[in-house]
Structure formats: structure tokens, C-alpha cells
Coordinates of C-alpha atoms and ligand atoms in Angstrom, one line a residue:
M1 CA 63.4 129.5 90.3
S2 CA 60.0 129.3 88.7
T3 CA 57.5 126.9 90.5
T4 CA 57.1 125.4 86.6
L5 CA 60.4 124.8 86.5
A6 CA 61.5 123.1 89.4
P7 CA 60.2 119.4 89.1
Y8 CA 62.5 119.9 86.0
A9 CA 65.3 120.5 87.8
L10 CA 64.9 118.4 90.1
G11 CA 64.7 116.0 87.7
A12 CA 67.8 116.4 86.2
A13 CA 69.6 116.7 89.5
A14 CA 68.3 112.7 90.4
V15 CA 69.1 111.7 86.4
T16 CA 72.7 113.4 86.9
V17 CA 73.3 111.4 90.6
A18 CA 71.8 108.6 88.9
L19 CA 74.1 108.6 85.9
N20 CA 77.0 109.7 88.6
K21 CA 76.4 106.1 90.3
I22 CA 75.8 104.3 87.3
Q23 CA 79.4 105.7 86.0
T24 CA 81.1 104.6 89.5
R25 CA 79.6 101.1 89.3
L26 CA 80.7 100.7 85.7
Q27 CA 84.2 101.5 86.8
L28 CA 84.5 99.3 89.7
S29 CA 83.4 96.3 86.9
R30 CA 86.0 97.6 84.8
A31 CA 88.8 97.0 87.8
K32 CA 88.0 93.6 88.3
H33 CA 90.4 90.8 86.7
P34 CA 88.8 89.1 84.0
S35 CA 89.6 85.9 85.5
L36 CA 87.3 84.1 87.9
M37 CA 89.6 85.1 91.2
G38 CA 88.7 88.8 90.0
H39 CA 85.3 88.0 90.6
S40 CA 84.8 86.7 94.3
R41 CA 80.8 85.9 93.9
M42 CA 81.3 84.3 90.6
A43 CA 83.9 82.0 91.7
R44 CA 82.3 80.8 95.1
R45 CA 79.1 80.4 92.9
V46 CA 81.3 78.5 90.2
A47 CA 82.9 76.4 92.9
A48 CA 79.8 75.1 94.3
L49 CA 78.7 73.6 90.9
V50 CA 82.2 71.4 90.5
P51 CA 80.9 68.0 91.1
F52 CA 83.5 65.4 92.9
Y53 CA 84.6 62.5 90.1
E54 CA 87.6 60.7 90.5
Y55 CA 89.8 58.8 88.3
D56 CA 90.1 54.8 88.4
E57 CA 93.0 53.1 87.9
A58 CA 93.0 53.2 84.5
A59 CA 92.2 56.4 83.9
F60 CA 94.5 57.6 86.3
F61 CA 97.4 56.9 83.9
R62 CA 95.2 58.0 80.8
S63 CA 94.1 61.0 81.7
D64 CA 95.5 62.9 78.4
D65 CA 94.6 59.5 76.3
A66 CA 98.0 59.0 76.2
P67 CA 98.4 55.2 74.2
P68 CA 98.6 52.4 76.4
E69 CA 102.5 51.6 76.4
V70 CA 103.2 55.4 77.7
A71 CA 100.3 54.2 80.8
A72 CA 102.0 51.2 81.4
Q73 CA 105.5 53.3 82.2
R74 CA 104.0 55.5 84.2
R75 CA 102.3 53.0 86.0
A76 CA 105.5 51.4 86.7
G77 CA 107.1 54.4 87.6
F78 CA 104.1 55.4 90.0
M79 CA 104.5 51.9 91.9
R80 CA 108.7 52.0 91.9
L81 CA 107.8 55.6 93.9
A82 CA 105.2 53.9 96.1
A83 CA 107.2 51.2 97.1
L84 CA 110.3 53.7 97.9
Y85 CA 107.8 55.9 99.6
R86 CA 106.3 52.3 101.4
E87 CA 110.0 51.5 102.9
R88 CA 111.7 54.9 103.3
F89 CA 108.6 56.9 105.2
A90 CA 107.1 53.8 107.4
E91 CA 106.8 54.8 110.7
T92 CA 106.0 58.7 109.6
V93 CA 103.3 57.1 107.7
R94 CA 102.0 55.2 110.3
A95 CA 102.2 58.0 113.0
T96 CA 100.0 60.3 110.4
D97 CA 98.0 57.6 109.7
E98 CA 96.9 57.5 113.5
V99 CA 95.9 60.7 114.1
E100 CA 94.8 61.6 110.5
E101 CA 90.7 61.0 111.3
S102 CA 91.1 63.2 114.3
I103 CA 92.9 66.4 112.9
S104 CA 90.7 68.2 110.2
D105 CA 93.5 70.2 109.0
L106 CA 95.4 67.2 108.2
Q107 CA 92.8 65.7 106.3
F108 CA 92.6 68.8 104.2
T109 CA 96.1 69.4 103.6
S110 CA 96.3 65.6 102.5
A111 CA 93.3 65.7 100.2
Y112 CA 94.5 69.0 98.4
R113 CA 98.1 68.3 97.2
V114 CA 97.0 67.1 93.9
P115 CA 93.9 67.9 91.7
F116 CA 91.1 66.2 93.3
Q117 CA 90.4 63.4 90.1
Y118 CA 94.0 62.0 91.3
S119 CA 93.9 62.9 94.9
R120 CA 92.6 59.3 96.3
F121 CA 94.6 57.4 94.1
V122 CA 97.5 59.4 95.1
R123 CA 96.9 59.3 98.8
E124 CA 96.6 55.5 99.3
H125 CA 100.2 55.1 97.6
L126 CA 102.3 57.9 98.1
K127 CA 101.7 59.3 101.3
A128 CA 105.3 60.4 103.1
G129 CA 103.3 61.6 106.5
S130 CA 103.1 65.0 108.2
F131 CA 105.4 64.1 111.3
A132 CA 109.1 65.2 111.7
A133 CA 111.3 64.8 114.6
A134 CA 114.0 67.1 114.1
S135 CA 115.9 69.8 112.3
S136 CA 119.3 71.1 111.6
G137 CA 120.4 73.4 109.1
I138 CA 119.0 73.3 106.3
H139 CA 117.2 69.6 107.0
V140 CA 113.9 68.4 108.9
T141 CA 114.3 64.7 109.9
D142 CA 111.2 63.0 110.0
L143 CA 110.2 59.5 112.0
D144 CA 112.3 57.4 109.8
G145 CA 115.4 59.3 110.5
N146 CA 115.3 60.6 106.6
A147 CA 117.0 64.0 106.6
L148 CA 115.0 66.4 104.1
V149 CA 115.8 69.4 102.5
D150 CA 113.3 71.8 103.8
L151 CA 111.9 73.9 101.0
T152 CA 108.8 74.8 102.9
G153 CA 110.5 77.7 104.6
S154 CA 107.6 76.4 108.0
Y155 CA 105.2 78.6 106.0
G156 CA 107.5 81.6 105.5
L157 CA 108.7 81.9 109.0
N158 CA 112.3 80.2 108.1
V159 CA 114.1 83.3 106.6
L160 CA 117.3 82.5 108.8
G161 CA 117.4 78.9 109.5
H162 CA 116.3 76.5 112.0
D163 CA 119.1 76.6 113.9
F164 CA 118.9 80.4 114.4
Y165 CA 115.1 80.0 115.6
K166 CA 116.2 77.0 117.9
A167 CA 118.6 79.3 119.6
C168 CA 115.6 82.3 119.9
M169 CA 113.5 79.9 121.5
E170 CA 116.1 78.7 123.9
A171 CA 117.6 81.8 125.0
G172 CA 114.0 83.3 125.0
A173 CA 112.9 80.7 127.4
E174 CA 115.7 81.5 129.6
R175 CA 115.1 85.0 129.5
V176 CA 111.4 85.0 130.7
R177 CA 111.8 81.8 133.3
E178 CA 111.0 83.8 136.2
L179 CA 107.4 85.3 134.9
G180 CA 106.4 82.6 133.3
P181 CA 103.0 82.4 131.9
V182 CA 101.7 86.3 133.0
L183 CA 99.6 87.8 131.1
G184 CA 98.6 91.6 131.8
P185 CA 101.7 93.1 132.9
Y186 CA 104.6 93.2 130.1
H187 CA 108.0 91.6 130.9
P188 CA 110.9 94.1 130.0
V189 CA 112.2 92.7 127.1
I190 CA 109.1 94.2 125.0
T191 CA 110.5 97.9 125.5
Y192 CA 113.4 96.7 122.9
N193 CA 111.2 94.9 120.7
V194 CA 109.1 97.9 120.3
R195 CA 111.6 100.3 119.5
R196 CA 113.1 97.9 116.7
L197 CA 109.8 97.8 115.2
K198 CA 109.3 101.1 115.1
E199 CA 112.5 101.8 113.2
I200 CA 112.1 98.8 111.1
S201 CA 108.3 99.9 110.2
G202 CA 109.6 103.3 110.0
L203 CA 106.3 104.3 111.9
D204 CA 105.4 105.3 115.4
E205 CA 103.4 102.5 117.5
V206 CA 103.0 99.0 117.7
S207 CA 100.4 96.6 118.5
F208 CA 100.8 92.6 119.0
H209 CA 98.8 89.9 118.3
M210 CA 98.6 86.3 118.2
S211 CA 98.8 85.7 114.2
G212 CA 99.2 87.4 110.9
T213 CA 95.3 87.1 110.4
E214 CA 94.7 88.6 113.5
A215 CA 97.2 91.5 112.6
V216 CA 95.7 92.1 109.5
M217 CA 91.9 92.4 110.9
Q218 CA 93.2 94.9 113.3
A219 CA 94.9 97.0 110.7
V220 CA 91.7 96.9 108.7
R221 CA 89.7 97.9 111.9
L222 CA 91.8 100.5 112.7
A223 CA 91.7 102.1 108.8
R224 CA 88.0 101.7 109.1
Y225 CA 87.5 103.5 112.5
H226 CA 89.9 106.6 111.7
T227 CA 88.2 107.5 108.3
R228 CA 84.8 106.0 109.1
R229 CA 84.4 104.6 106.0
T230 CA 83.5 101.2 105.1
H231 CA 85.8 99.2 102.3
L232 CA 88.9 97.6 102.2
V233 CA 90.5 96.9 98.5
R234 CA 92.4 93.6 98.0
F235 CA 94.4 92.6 95.0
C236 CA 93.4 90.1 92.7
G237 CA 94.7 86.4 94.3
A238 CA 96.6 88.3 97.3
Y239 CA 96.3 86.4 100.6
H240 CA 96.2 88.4 103.8
G241 CA 95.0 84.8 106.1
W242 CA 91.6 83.5 106.9
W243 CA 89.3 86.2 108.1
G244 CA 86.1 86.7 106.0
D245 CA 86.8 90.3 104.9
V246 CA 90.1 89.9 103.1
Q247 CA 88.9 85.9 101.4
P248 CA 85.9 86.8 100.1
G249 CA 85.9 84.2 97.4
V250 CA 86.2 80.2 97.6
G251 CA 87.0 78.9 101.1
N252 CA 84.7 81.5 102.9
P253 CA 81.0 80.4 103.4
L254 CA 80.0 83.8 103.4
P255 CA 80.6 86.6 100.8
A256 CA 82.3 89.3 101.8
R257 CA 80.3 92.4 101.6
E258 CA 82.8 95.4 102.2
T259 CA 85.4 94.4 100.1
Y260 CA 86.9 95.3 96.8
T261 CA 89.0 93.0 94.8
L262 CA 90.4 94.9 92.2
T263 CA 93.2 93.9 89.4
D264 CA 96.5 94.6 90.6
M265 CA 99.0 96.9 88.6
S266 CA 96.1 98.6 87.1
E267 CA 95.3 102.3 86.3
R268 CA 91.9 101.2 86.1
A269 CA 92.0 100.0 89.7
L270 CA 93.4 103.5 90.5
R271 CA 90.8 105.3 89.2
V272 CA 88.6 103.5 91.4
L273 CA 90.6 104.7 94.5
R274 CA 90.7 108.1 93.3
R275 CA 86.7 108.3 92.5
R276 CA 85.1 106.6 95.3
N277 CA 84.7 107.8 99.3
D278 CA 83.9 104.6 100.9
I279 CA 87.8 103.0 100.8
A280 CA 88.9 102.9 104.2
C281 CA 92.4 101.1 103.4
V282 CA 94.2 99.2 100.3
L283 CA 95.8 96.0 101.2
V284 CA 99.0 94.9 99.9
N285 CA 100.8 91.8 99.9
P286 CA 104.2 92.2 98.3
L287 CA 104.4 88.7 97.6
Q288 CA 101.9 89.3 94.7
A289 CA 105.2 90.8 92.7
L290 CA 106.0 87.2 91.2
H291 CA 102.6 86.7 90.3
P292 CA 100.4 89.7 90.0
N293 CA 96.4 88.9 90.1
A294 CA 97.1 85.1 90.6
G295 CA 96.6 83.0 93.6
A296 CA 99.1 81.5 95.3
P297 CA 100.3 78.9 93.7
S298 CA 99.0 75.3 94.8
D299 CA 99.6 72.0 93.0
S300 CA 95.7 71.3 93.8
A301 CA 95.2 73.4 91.1
L302 CA 97.8 72.4 88.8
V303 CA 95.2 71.0 86.3
D304 CA 97.4 72.5 83.2
S305 CA 100.5 74.3 82.8
G306 CA 98.9 77.9 83.1
R307 CA 101.2 78.6 86.2
R308 CA 103.1 81.8 85.7
A309 CA 105.6 83.7 87.8
S310 CA 108.1 86.2 86.8
F311 CA 109.3 89.2 89.0
D312 CA 109.6 92.7 87.8
R313 CA 111.3 95.1 90.6
A314 CA 111.1 98.0 88.7
A315 CA 107.3 98.0 87.8
Y316 CA 106.3 96.7 90.9
T317 CA 108.3 99.4 92.6
A318 CA 106.5 102.2 90.0
W319 CA 103.1 100.4 90.6
L320 CA 103.4 100.9 94.6
R321 CA 104.5 104.7 94.1
E322 CA 101.9 105.0 92.3
L323 CA 99.0 103.1 94.7
R324 CA 101.1 105.2 97.4
A325 CA 100.4 108.8 95.6
V326 CA 96.7 107.9 95.1
C327 CA 96.5 106.5 98.7
T328 CA 97.7 109.8 100.2
A329 CA 95.5 112.2 98.1
K330 CA 92.5 110.5 99.0
N331 CA 93.2 109.8 102.3
I332 CA 93.1 105.9 102.2
V333 CA 95.2 103.9 104.9
L334 CA 97.6 102.0 102.6
I335 CA 98.5 98.9 104.1
F336 CA 101.6 96.7 103.6
D337 CA 101.0 93.0 104.6
E338 CA 104.2 92.1 105.7
V339 CA 103.4 88.9 107.3
F340 CA 105.4 87.1 104.6
S341 CA 108.0 89.6 103.2
G342 CA 108.6 91.3 106.7
F343 CA 112.7 90.7 107.2
R344 CA 112.9 88.4 104.0
L345 CA 113.3 90.7 100.9
A346 CA 115.3 92.8 103.2
P347 CA 116.1 93.4 107.0
G348 CA 113.3 96.5 106.5
G349 CA 110.8 93.7 104.4
A350 CA 109.0 95.1 101.6
Q351 CA 108.9 98.7 102.5
E352 CA 112.8 98.9 102.4
Y353 CA 113.2 96.5 99.4
F354 CA 110.8 98.8 97.0
G355 CA 111.5 102.0 98.9
V356 CA 107.4 102.8 99.7
Q357 CA 106.7 103.9 103.0
A358 CA 103.2 102.7 104.3
D359 CA 100.6 103.6 106.9
L360 CA 100.2 100.5 108.9
V361 CA 102.4 97.5 108.2
T362 CA 101.6 93.9 109.6
Y363 CA 104.2 91.3 110.2
G364 CA 104.0 87.7 111.6
K365 CA 105.9 84.5 111.0
T366 CA 109.6 85.2 111.4
L367 CA 109.1 87.6 113.7
G368 CA 108.1 85.5 116.9
G369 CA 111.9 84.3 116.5
G370 CA 110.1 80.7 116.3
L371 CA 106.8 81.0 118.1
P372 CA 102.9 82.1 116.9
I373 CA 103.5 86.0 116.1
G374 CA 101.4 88.8 114.7
A375 CA 102.2 92.4 115.0
V376 CA 100.8 96.0 113.5
C377 CA 102.9 98.8 113.3
G378 CA 101.4 102.3 112.0
R379 CA 101.4 105.9 112.4
K380 CA 100.6 107.1 115.6
E381 CA 97.0 108.6 115.0
L382 CA 95.8 105.7 112.9
M383 CA 97.1 103.3 115.6
R384 CA 94.6 105.1 118.5
R385 CA 91.8 103.1 119.7
F386 CA 89.9 105.6 120.9
R387 CA 88.9 109.3 120.6
A388 CA 89.6 112.1 122.7
D389 CA 86.6 113.6 122.0
R390 CA 84.1 110.7 122.0
P391 CA 84.9 108.6 125.0
T392 CA 82.6 105.5 124.2
D393 CA 83.2 105.6 120.8
I394 CA 86.3 103.2 120.7
C395 CA 88.0 100.5 118.6
F396 CA 88.3 97.5 120.4
A397 CA 91.2 94.7 120.0
R398 CA 92.3 92.8 122.6
G399 CA 93.9 89.3 122.7
T400 CA 94.3 86.5 125.8
F401 CA 97.6 85.9 124.8
N402 CA 99.4 89.4 122.9
S403 CA 102.5 89.9 124.8
H404 CA 102.8 86.4 125.8
P405 CA 106.2 87.1 127.6
L406 CA 107.8 84.0 126.2
V407 CA 106.8 85.4 122.4
M408 CA 108.1 88.9 123.2
A409 CA 111.4 86.8 124.2
T410 CA 111.8 85.0 121.5
M411 CA 110.7 87.9 119.2
H412 CA 113.6 89.8 121.1
E413 CA 116.3 87.3 120.5
F414 CA 115.1 87.5 117.0
L415 CA 115.4 91.2 116.6
R416 CA 118.4 91.3 118.7
R417 CA 120.5 89.2 116.3
L418 CA 118.9 90.3 113.3
E419 CA 121.7 93.5 114.1
T420 CA 124.4 91.2 114.2
P421 CA 127.1 91.3 111.4
E422 CA 126.7 87.6 110.9
V423 CA 123.3 88.3 110.1
R424 CA 123.1 90.9 108.0
A425 CA 125.6 89.1 105.8
C426 CA 122.8 87.1 105.1
Y427 CA 121.3 89.7 102.9
A428 CA 124.2 90.9 101.4
D429 CA 123.4 91.2 97.3
L430 CA 119.8 89.0 98.0
D431 CA 118.6 89.8 94.7
A432 CA 121.8 89.2 92.7
V433 CA 122.7 85.9 94.8
W434 CA 119.0 84.6 94.6
N435 CA 118.4 85.1 91.0
A436 CA 121.9 83.4 89.8
R437 CA 120.7 80.2 91.6
A438 CA 117.3 80.6 90.3
E439 CA 119.0 81.0 86.7
R440 CA 121.8 78.0 87.1
L441 CA 118.7 75.6 87.9
N442 CA 116.7 76.8 84.8
A443 CA 119.7 76.7 82.9
R444 CA 120.1 72.8 84.5
L445 CA 116.5 72.1 83.2
R446 CA 116.9 73.8 80.1
E447 CA 120.3 71.7 79.0
A448 CA 118.2 68.8 80.2
E449 CA 115.5 69.5 77.7
L450 CA 113.5 69.2 80.8
P451 CA 109.8 71.1 80.4
V452 CA 109.6 72.9 83.8
Q453 CA 111.6 76.6 85.1
V454 CA 111.5 78.4 88.2
G455 CA 110.3 81.9 88.9
N456 CA 111.6 83.5 91.7
L457 CA 111.1 86.9 93.9
S458 CA 113.6 86.8 96.0
S459 CA 114.7 83.5 98.1
I460 CA 110.9 82.7 97.3
W461 CA 110.3 80.1 94.0
T462 CA 107.6 79.1 92.1
V463 CA 108.0 75.9 90.0
C464 CA 106.6 76.6 86.4
Y465 CA 105.9 74.0 83.6
T466 CA 106.7 74.9 79.6
Q467 CA 104.7 72.0 77.9
P468 CA 101.1 71.2 78.7
S469 CA 100.7 68.3 80.8
R470 CA 98.0 67.1 83.2
Y471 CA 100.6 65.5 85.5
N472 CA 102.8 68.7 86.6
W473 CA 101.7 68.0 90.3
M474 CA 103.7 64.3 90.2
L475 CA 107.3 66.1 90.2
Q476 CA 106.5 66.9 94.1
Y477 CA 106.6 63.3 95.0
Y478 CA 109.9 63.0 92.6
L479 CA 111.5 65.6 94.3
R480 CA 110.6 64.0 97.7
A481 CA 112.2 61.0 96.6
E482 CA 115.2 62.9 95.6
G483 CA 115.1 64.3 99.2
L484 CA 113.8 67.5 98.6
S485 CA 110.7 68.6 101.3
L486 CA 108.0 70.6 100.1
S487 CA 105.1 71.9 102.0
W488 CA 101.7 70.5 101.2
T489 CA 101.0 73.0 98.1
G490 CA 103.6 71.5 96.2
T491 CA 105.8 72.6 93.3
G492 CA 104.0 76.0 93.9
R493 CA 105.9 77.7 96.3
L494 CA 109.8 76.5 97.5
I495 CA 110.8 78.7 100.3
F496 CA 114.7 78.8 101.0
S497 CA 116.1 80.2 104.3
L498 CA 119.1 82.7 103.3
R499 CA 121.5 80.3 105.3
F500 CA 121.8 78.3 102.2
T501 CA 125.5 77.8 100.8
D502 CA 126.0 77.5 97.1
A503 CA 127.3 74.0 97.7
E504 CA 123.8 73.4 99.3
I505 CA 122.0 75.2 96.5
D506 CA 124.0 73.1 93.8
A507 CA 123.0 69.7 95.6
V508 CA 119.5 71.1 95.3
I509 CA 119.6 71.4 91.6
E510 CA 121.2 68.3 90.8
A511 CA 118.3 66.6 93.5
F512 CA 116.1 68.8 91.1
V513 CA 117.0 68.0 88.3
S514 CA 117.5 64.7 88.8
A515 CA 113.6 64.5 90.1
A516 CA 112.4 65.7 86.7
R517 CA 114.6 63.7 84.8
A518 CA 113.0 60.5 86.6
M519 CA 109.3 62.4 85.9
K520 CA 110.0 62.6 82.2
E521 CA 112.0 59.0 81.7
D522 CA 108.5 57.4 83.5
G523 CA 106.2 59.0 80.5
W524 CA 104.2 61.6 82.6
W525 CA 105.5 64.7 80.0
W526 CA 104.6 62.4 77.0
S527 CA 102.4 64.7 74.5
S528 CA 100.8 63.8 71.3
G529 CA 101.7 67.2 70.1
A530 CA 98.3 68.6 70.0
I531 CA 97.6 68.7 74.0
T532 CA 97.2 72.6 74.6
N533 CA 96.3 74.4 78.0
K534 CA 93.4 75.2 76.9
S535 CA 92.5 71.7 75.6
I536 CA 93.3 70.4 79.0
K537 CA 91.0 72.7 80.6
R538 CA 87.8 72.0 78.0
R539 CA 88.6 68.6 78.3
I540 CA 88.3 68.7 82.4
L541 CA 84.8 70.8 82.1
R542 CA 83.2 68.3 79.5
E543 CA 84.1 65.5 82.7
M544 CA 82.5 67.5 84.8
L545 CA 78.9 68.3 83.0
A546 CA 79.5 64.5 82.2
K547 CA 79.6 64.3 86.0
R548 CA 76.4 66.7 86.5
F549 CA 73.9 65.9 83.9
Ligands
PLP601 C1 100.7 88.0 103.5 C2 100.1 87.4 104.9 N1 99.0 88.1 105.4 C3 98.5 87.3 106.4 C4 98.7 86.0 106.6 C5 98.1 85.1 107.9 O1 99.1 84.4 108.8 P1 98.8 83.7 109.8 O2 98.8 82.0 109.1 O3 100.3 83.7 110.7 O4 97.0 84.0 110.9 C6 99.9 84.9 105.8 C7 100.4 83.5 106.4 O5 100.4 83.0 105.0 C8 100.6 86.0 104.6 O6 101.2 85.4 104.3

């Protein structure tokens, strides 16, 4: 090339590189979900701007401009519930009050049961307490002796019934009584656990941790170490624990710099995976199949009736297969985060259920047989924490309590029982059984002309609302009055154990319908006919702006 042309050639090359970069960046932007949740940084900025304000007693009952007689009806219903709660949950609430100021987690969960504008008034009058004394069958008994039907699922741990885990804990404690709290050396029960986990995951090696969050941290760290790439991909709305890198949006004081949040079930996301060379791994939480691109549904965010949930097994299976193929082609580590879905959708978890093999799988919750646990299973070459040719280039992961004898023993009991015909029977026709149960409730709700329906992924249900309203979160309090216990996230997630019999489900359905009927009779679902989800959101925005300026 002549020397006079050299600068042009260099210039052309620079322009090509710049254009390529712009295109890659644009592609990434297009692969983000259009919601605020799809834009983590913006979500954090917006969240930081939302001012606190709350409704006084009068506005509490009329935040949708209901006429005075409807507000009076709501107030009467609310005060009736408050009187019932005061009487029925007296000791449980007293015990809760005694520690609430000293347990930060409790303050957080109490404050975020309903949208913040209503929270203080609700806390003053509808406290049910956060203590429990006993569990048996499908019930948890509080300090007042109320046996409530447990739909909390203990955050997903409870796949096989309280009594099952109590038996695992008891037998496990007995098994390792002689060794006690010795850490470092393993108790022999670990050998069986490792063998079974390898069989269940279809992978070569196992590492034990103390929580699901830690298992995810380790899986991502391994993927980064072995690929020598920086970024993880998570899908919009998916929860993977509270570690900073997997929680890039609201809730994390720092932005996650090495995380891409992409649209779930989207060809645009696949395009990003195909094009970029900095992606170490893709994290999948199979629970998102119930509500792709939406966050874990919680009643604190139930400001209108926009919550949606519906599960399309064929579509999600096809998506996972495509994702698998792209990850394989690009040497991206595909991580299934089965902390929630493991052992629930099938004995072999989401991998078995959707028929897709991941490179690394995380488990937690129920695997501990009732005790705290996190585990990673993976392909041999991905699990290795050192390099044969570079002895000081290691991937460190430890943890004082990993492989604790008691946890290994309860896990042993869990895995052993999982193979028994009695437990295998709980998994028979899971989809057919649980879809029919959800549909039975939906049919009853439709017949009774109540504006509520549930969506379900097997035994995990989400309550959705079919008519715009600002008060849907009140349903959790009516449900409790009917003896149904939900977790602090309210009607967003009802988690059943697989032990529920048809008769028990029918009782839940009756209680649910009674609760919704009482709520309707108390006027909470009154509508002017002009209210829409959009108008509700607009109104809240106006209230916030008025507060701020
Ligand atoms: C899919 C998933 N991953 C990770 C976690 C975090 O597990 P842990 O709460 O044990 O840290 C959770 C917890 O809900 C989860 O559902």
C-alpha cells in the first residue's frame, strides 16, 4: 500500500470498528425489555425519586374517589376485620411487637405487605404477627393456637409437607449425633448425597454452600473463571438471590457493572448472545415461565390490576432449547437456577421438566431437608477451582458451614425419601393435577362473579385481578381471616406442598371464594366504570408529583 493511502485505510478501519461498536451497543439496547425493570439503572434512579406520602384515614377508603357510602361500607368491613384480628391473633401480635423494633428484617417485611400509601394504617389495624409455634399436615399453628392452612410454602422449601421435613430433621440429627458440629472433615452421609445429586442433575461434580444466593455466586464465579469473560446475563424480572451482580436494579445501592439484563423469551436477546464476546454465562430462573419479564409478584407493588401470569409449557420449552443451542455455539455457560424449581416441577427439577440440560445447576431450599442449603452441580471442567498449568490462578470459594454434618444428614434423609414410592407418587401427573385444581378455583370465582383468577405453574400459583382496582392487596387480609396463611408478599405467590389432597384443596377453594366474596361485599371492588389500570397509575403519578413539587 502506498504511504499516501495508509491514513485512509487506517481511517476506514477505525470507522468500521466504531460502527461495529455502535451496532453492538444498539443491539444490546434493543434486547432490553421496555419496562423500567428492563432498565436497571433507570429503575434505581426513578425509585430514588419517589417521595413518601400516605393516605390519612379518610383518603385510605376513598383513594379511587368512591362515593361516601362505599367508603363507609369499606370502613365497616375493615374495622370488622381489625376487631377479628385483634382478638384472634392477640398473643402472636404481642410477641411480634416485642421484637419488631430489634429485627430489621421484620420491620422491612411488615412495611412492605401493601403499597406504601396504605401501609401505616394497615399495620396499625390488621397485624397478624410473625410467630409460629407448630406445624402439622398442611397447617401452621400460631401462638394463639390458630391452625392456618399454610400457603407460604416456607419461601418454596416446603415441597413435600411439614411432617416430611420434620422427619428428615429428626432422623438427620440422630444420624450425625456422634460427630456433632465438626467442620472440615466430612461425615460419610455426604457420599450418597453427591452420588444422588450427580444423577439428578446429570452433571459430574457438586459443591455445597449455605444458601441459594451463595450457590448462584459460586456458579457465576466459576463461569467467569473458566470462560475468562466478564459479564453475566440475567433475564428481566428474574430473582436469583440478593447478591449485587444478580440484583442490578432497585434494592442494590450500587449498579451492577458486569450484568446484562435482557428480555426473556426474545430473539433479540439471542442476537446479543450470538454477537458479544464478553458473556460468561446466562442465568435462567425457570419460575419466570409463569410471568416472563415481570418481577416476583408482591402485593406491595399491587397498585392496580396489571399483574399477569400464564404458563405456556411448549413455548418456554422451545425458548430454553434455543437458548441452550446458542450458549453451546458461543461457549457461554448456561446456568439453571433451580433454587426454587428444583424438586418441585419434577424430582429432577426444571431440567427434567423442560428436557433441557444446563452446564451448571444451582439448588437450595428444599434440598436441605429443612435446613439451610445451597448447592452447585456442574460439568467437571467448569467446577474445577484451579488450573493445572497455572498453580496460582485459582477460583476461590469456601464457607465455614458448607457441608455441615447436620445439613448433610438432613439432605441425605431428603434424597433417600425422594426415591420412595410414597414420595414418587406425589409427583404423578403433576401438571394435570395442579392445573385442574387451579381451574376449579377459577371456575368457582367466575361463577361467583368475583374479579379474581389464579395463574399457575404446577403447584405455584399467582393471584391476578380481572377488574381495575386500587385495593386488591386487601384480599390477603380476608384470606387470613378465612384461615389461609400467605407469606409477606401476599397474593403474589401461593405455594402449595405436593401433599395437599383434593379434599384439602376443595376446602382452600371454599375459603378463598368466601374471602373474595366478603371483600366484594365490603365494597373494595366498587368501580365507577371509568377506572382503568392506566388511570390508576396516572393518578398515583400525580400524587407523587404533587408531593415532590
Ligand atoms: C431462583 C432463586 N435463586 C436464588 C435464591 C436465593 O436463595 P436464598 O434465599 O437461599 O439465598 C432464591 C430464593 O428465593 C430463588 O428463588
